[in-house]
Amino acid sequence: MMDNVGGSSSNIAENSGIIREQDRLLPIANVGKIMKQILPPNAKISKESKETMQECVSEFISFVTSEASEKCRKERRKTVNGDDICWALGSLGFDDYAEPLRRYLQRYREQELDRANNPPKRG
Amino acid sequence: MDQDEQDRALPIANVSRIMKQILPPSAKISKEGKQVMQECVTEFISFVTGEASDKCHKENRKTVNGDDICWALSSLGFDNYAEAIGRYLHKYRQAEREKINHDKKYENPHINRAPPPPLLLSRVTRDKVENPPPSPPNQSG
C-alpha cells in the first residue's frame, strides 16, 4: 500500500500521513492469544472483539507513551525508559499497574545484571 | 528466545513502533522501556477480557463480542475508551455491511475492506482523566 497520497507538490504533514493497519496495530493473532489465556476453555472470541481490542490496546500504548514523553521533554532527556513508563501510569491514574511494573523492572534489572556477570557460553 | 519472552506474546517490535508514532522524532526508547510497555499491555488485555468474560458467563453466552469489550471498558472505569471504541464499532459494522454489499455486487471475495480511521483518543482522554481506573486483576499463582 502506498504511503504517500496525492501529488508530489502537496506536502502532507507527518501526522496526517496514512499509517498502514499492520503498522498501527498489534498483530491480531497475538492479541487473540492473550485474550484466550484469561477465558474459560469453552469460550469463543468473535473477530470483531479481537479487532476492538486491537484498537483499544494501540490507543492505550499511545496514551501512556505520550505522558512519558512529556516528562522526558520537561527534563530534557531524549530516551524514554522503564521508570518513565511506570511514572506515566501513576500520573494517569493507573496506580495499580505502576506498582507491579516497578517490581517487574527490578527483577528485569537483576536479570540483566546476572546476564552481564554470566555471559552465555558460545560454540 | 527464552520462555519468559515467548510468554509475553506481543512482539516488542510492534509495541515499539506504536510508541514511536506518538513520540517526537528525536526521542529514543530504551529496551527496558519497551519491555515494561509490553508487560503493561498484556496485562491490560487480560484485565479487560476477564471482565468481558464474566459478563458472558452470567448471560450464558460462549462468544465474547465487540459490545462485551466496550461494556467491560466502561465497567472498569475506562469510560473515554468505551465511548471511542463504541464509535469505532459503529464504523466497523458499517464497513462490514458495505463490504458485503460490494462483494454481492461484484462477486469478488478478494476485495479488501478499508480499515476504519484510527482513534484519536489520546488527545481527548489526556485532558479528561479525572477518575482513576480500578485495580488490575490480582495475579494468581
PDB file of N, CA and C in Angstrom, chain A residues 11-53:
ATOM      1  N   ASN A  11       2.557  18.936   0.348  1.00  0.00           N
ATOM      2  CA  ASN A  11       3.386  18.495   1.465  1.00  0.00           C
ATOM      3  C   ASN A  11       2.507  17.981   2.604  1.00  0.00           C
ATOM      4  N   ILE A  12       2.334  16.671   2.658  1.00  0.00           N
ATOM      5  CA  ILE A  12       1.491  16.093   3.702  1.00  0.00           C
ATOM      6  C   ILE A  12       2.275  16.029   5.004  1.00  0.00           C
ATOM      7  N   ALA A  13       1.706  16.596   6.046  1.00  0.00           N
ATOM      8  CA  ALA A  13       2.369  16.566   7.350  1.00  0.00           C
ATOM      9  C   ALA A  13       2.499  15.127   7.827  1.00  0.00           C
ATOM     10  N   GLU A  14       3.553  14.891   8.604  1.00  0.00           N
ATOM     11  CA  GLU A  14       3.842  13.528   9.041  1.00  0.00           C
ATOM     12  C   GLU A  14       2.666  12.929   9.808  1.00  0.00           C
ATOM     13  N   ASN A  15       2.040  13.761  10.654  1.00  0.00           N
ATOM     14  CA  ASN A  15       0.957  13.242  11.482  1.00  0.00           C
ATOM     15  C   ASN A  15      -0.281  12.881  10.683  1.00  0.00           C
ATOM     16  N   SER A  16      -0.466  13.525   9.544  1.00  0.00           N
ATOM     17  CA  SER A  16      -1.676  13.249   8.777  1.00  0.00           C
ATOM     18  C   SER A  16      -1.425  12.203   7.703  1.00  0.00           C
ATOM     19  N   GLY A  17      -0.232  11.666   7.646  1.00  0.00           N
ATOM     20  CA  GLY A  17       0.063  10.621   6.673  1.00  0.00           C
ATOM     21  C   GLY A  17      -0.703   9.350   6.997  1.00  0.00           C
ATOM     22  N   ILE A  18      -0.893   8.534   5.969  1.00  0.00           N
ATOM     23  CA  ILE A  18      -1.616   7.289   6.183  1.00  0.00           C
ATOM     24  C   ILE A  18      -0.682   6.265   6.809  1.00  0.00           C
ATOM     25  N   ILE A  19      -1.116   5.695   7.914  1.00  0.00           N
ATOM     26  CA  ILE A  19      -0.344   4.641   8.563  1.00  0.00           C
ATOM     27  C   ILE A  19      -1.028   3.322   8.247  1.00  0.00           C
ATOM     28  N   ARG A  20      -0.261   2.387   7.697  1.00  0.00           N
ATOM     29  CA  ARG A  20      -0.854   1.093   7.373  1.00  0.00           C
ATOM     30  C   ARG A  20      -1.359   0.415   8.635  1.00  0.00           C
ATOM     31  N   GLU A  21      -2.440  -0.353   8.480  1.00  0.00           N
ATOM     32  CA  GLU A  21      -3.026  -1.001   9.644  1.00  0.00           C
ATOM     33  C   GLU A  21      -2.020  -1.917  10.339  1.00  0.00           C
ATOM     34  N   GLN A  22      -1.186  -2.592   9.527  1.00  0.00           N
ATOM     35  CA  GLN A  22      -0.232  -3.511  10.146  1.00  0.00           C
ATOM     36  C   GLN A  22       0.829  -2.777  10.955  1.00  0.00           C
ATOM     37  N   ASP A  23       1.001  -1.485  10.677  1.00  0.00           N
ATOM     38  CA  ASP A  23       1.947  -0.696  11.461  1.00  0.00           C
ATOM     39  C   ASP A  23       1.274  -0.020  12.637  1.00  0.00           C
ATOM     40  N   ARG A  24      -0.032   0.180  12.522  1.00  0.00           N
ATOM     41  CA  ARG A  24      -0.754   0.948  13.529  1.00  0.00           C
ATOM     42  C   ARG A  24      -1.236   0.075  14.682  1.00  0.00           C
ATOM     43  N   LEU A  25      -1.365  -1.214  14.429  1.00  0.00           N
ATOM     44  CA  LEU A  25      -1.952  -2.107  15.424  1.00  0.00           C
ATOM     45  C   LEU A  25      -1.013  -3.247  15.779  1.00  0.00           C
ATOM     46  N   LEU A  26      -1.290  -3.877  16.907  1.00  0.00           N
ATOM     47  CA  LEU A  26      -0.573  -5.101  17.252  1.00  0.00           C
ATOM     48  C   LEU A  26      -1.204  -6.256  16.490  1.00  0.00           C
ATOM     49  N   PRO A  27      -0.433  -7.296  16.193  1.00  0.00           N
ATOM     50  CA  PRO A  27      -0.981  -8.402  15.397  1.00  0.00           C
ATOM     51  C   PRO A  27      -2.183  -9.059  16.069  1.00  0.00           C
ATOM     52  N   ILE A  28      -3.224  -9.305  15.295  1.00  0.00           N
ATOM     53  CA  ILE A  28      -4.475  -9.795  15.854  1.00  0.00           C
ATOM     54  C   ILE A  28      -4.325 -11.198  16.441  1.00  0.00           C
ATOM     55  N   ALA A  29      -3.408 -11.990  15.888  1.00  0.00           N
ATOM     56  CA  ALA A  29      -3.200 -13.340  16.417  1.00  0.00           C
ATOM     57  C   ALA A  29      -2.651 -13.292  17.835  1.00  0.00           C
ATOM     58  N   ASN A  30      -1.714 -12.382  18.067  1.00  0.00           N
ATOM     59  CA  ASN A  30      -1.131 -12.263  19.404  1.00  0.00           C
ATOM     60  C   ASN A  30      -2.147 -11.733  20.407  1.00  0.00           C
ATOM     61  N   VAL A  31      -2.923 -10.741  19.966  1.00  0.00           N
ATOM     62  CA  VAL A  31      -3.952 -10.179  20.847  1.00  0.00           C
ATOM     63  C   VAL A  31      -4.965 -11.261  21.209  1.00  0.00           C
ATOM     64  N   GLY A  32      -5.401 -12.003  20.205  1.00  0.00           N
ATOM     65  CA  GLY A  32      -6.370 -13.080  20.435  1.00  0.00           C
ATOM     66  C   GLY A  32      -5.834 -14.140  21.383  1.00  0.00           C
ATOM     67  N   LYS A  33      -4.557 -14.437  21.247  1.00  0.00           N
ATOM     68  CA  LYS A  33      -3.931 -15.450  22.102  1.00  0.00           C
ATOM     69  C   LYS A  33      -3.961 -15.033  23.567  1.00  0.00           C
ATOM     70  N   ILE A  34      -3.638 -13.774  23.827  1.00  0.00           N
ATOM     71  CA  ILE A  34      -3.643 -13.270  25.204  1.00  0.00           C
ATOM     72  C   ILE A  34      -5.066 -13.263  25.759  1.00  0.00           C
ATOM     73  N   MET A  35      -6.032 -12.895  24.919  1.00  0.00           N
ATOM     74  CA  MET A  35      -7.433 -12.897  25.357  1.00  0.00           C
ATOM     75  C   MET A  35      -7.857 -14.313  25.742  1.00  0.00           C
ATOM     76  N   LYS A  36      -7.444 -15.289  24.953  1.00  0.00           N
ATOM     77  CA  LYS A  36      -7.821 -16.681  25.222  1.00  0.00           C
ATOM     78  C   LYS A  36      -7.282 -17.179  26.553  1.00  0.00           C
ATOM     79  N   GLN A  37      -6.105 -16.692  26.928  1.00  0.00           N
ATOM     80  CA  GLN A  37      -5.463 -17.174  28.145  1.00  0.00           C
ATOM     81  C   GLN A  37      -6.276 -16.890  29.400  1.00  0.00           C
ATOM     82  N   ILE A  38      -7.120 -15.866  29.345  1.00  0.00           N
ATOM     83  CA  ILE A  38      -7.882 -15.478  30.532  1.00  0.00           C
ATOM     84  C   ILE A  38      -9.314 -16.001  30.486  1.00  0.00           C
ATOM     85  N   LEU A  39      -9.702 -16.585  29.351  1.00  0.00           N
ATOM     86  CA  LEU A  39     -11.080 -17.039  29.178  1.00  0.00           C
ATOM     87  C   LEU A  39     -11.226 -18.510  29.555  1.00  0.00           C
ATOM     88  N   PRO A  40     -12.440 -18.937  29.946  1.00  0.00           N
ATOM     89  CA  PRO A  40     -12.667 -20.356  30.188  1.00  0.00           C
ATOM     90  C   PRO A  40     -12.485 -21.151  28.894  1.00  0.00           C
ATOM     91  N   PRO A  41     -12.195 -22.456  29.024  1.00  0.00           N
ATOM     92  CA  PRO A  41     -11.818 -23.264  27.860  1.00  0.00           C
ATOM     93  C   PRO A  41     -12.857 -23.288  26.745  1.00  0.00           C
ATOM     94  N   ASN A  42     -14.144 -23.252  27.093  1.00  0.00           N
ATOM     95  CA  ASN A  42     -15.172 -23.378  26.060  1.00  0.00           C
ATOM     96  C   ASN A  42     -15.581 -22.040  25.451  1.00  0.00           C
ATOM     97  N   ALA A  43     -14.963 -20.946  25.911  1.00  0.00           N
ATOM     98  CA  ALA A  43     -15.350 -19.632  25.399  1.00  0.00           C
ATOM     99  C   ALA A  43     -14.794 -19.398  24.003  1.00  0.00           C
ATOM    100  N   LYS A  44     -15.492 -18.565  23.239  1.00  0.00           N
ATOM    101  CA  LYS A  44     -15.028 -18.181  21.915  1.00  0.00           C
ATOM    102  C   LYS A  44     -14.915 -16.661  21.856  1.00  0.00           C
ATOM    103  N   ILE A  45     -14.105 -16.183  20.911  1.00  0.00           N
ATOM    104  CA  ILE A  45     -13.924 -14.744  20.748  1.00  0.00           C
ATOM    105  C   ILE A  45     -14.263 -14.382  19.313  1.00  0.00           C
ATOM    106  N   SER A  46     -15.186 -13.438  19.134  1.00  0.00           N
ATOM    107  CA  SER A  46     -15.531 -13.036  17.772  1.00  0.00           C
ATOM    108  C   SER A  46     -14.386 -12.233  17.166  1.00  0.00           C
ATOM    109  N   LYS A  47     -14.345 -12.220  15.833  1.00  0.00           N
ATOM    110  CA  LYS A  47     -13.314 -11.456  15.141  1.00  0.00           C
ATOM    111  C   LYS A  47     -13.441  -9.980  15.485  1.00  0.00           C
ATOM    112  N   GLU A  48     -14.691  -9.524  15.555  1.00  0.00           N
ATOM    113  CA  GLU A  48     -14.978  -8.135  15.896  1.00  0.00           C
ATOM    114  C   GLU A  48     -14.397  -7.770  17.258  1.00  0.00           C
ATOM    115  N   SER A  49     -14.484  -8.710  18.185  1.00  0.00           N
ATOM    116  CA  SER A  49     -13.988  -8.479  19.527  1.00  0.00           C
ATOM    117  C   SER A  49     -12.470  -8.334  19.532  1.00  0.00           C
ATOM    118  N   LYS A  50     -11.796  -9.181  18.763  1.00  0.00           N
ATOM    119  CA  LYS A  50     -10.336  -9.096  18.681  1.00  0.00           C
ATOM    120  C   LYS A  50      -9.907  -7.777  18.053  1.00  0.00           C
ATOM    121  N   GLU A  51     -10.624  -7.362  17.017  1.00  0.00           N
ATOM    122  CA  GLU A  51     -10.268  -6.112  16.355  1.00  0.00           C
ATOM    123  C   GLU A  51     -10.547  -4.917  17.253  1.00  0.00           C
ATOM    124  N   THR A  52     -11.611  -5.020  18.046  1.00  0.00           N
ATOM    125  CA  THR A  52     -11.906  -3.963  19.012  1.00  0.00           C
ATOM    126  C   THR A  52     -10.769  -3.844  20.017  1.00  0.00           C
ATOM    127  N   MET A  53     -10.294  -4.976  20.497  1.00  0.00           N
ATOM    128  CA  MET A  53      -9.203  -4.973  21.475  1.00  0.00           C
ATOM    129  C   MET A  53      -7.909  -4.459  20.847  1.00  0.00           C
TER     130      MET A  53
END
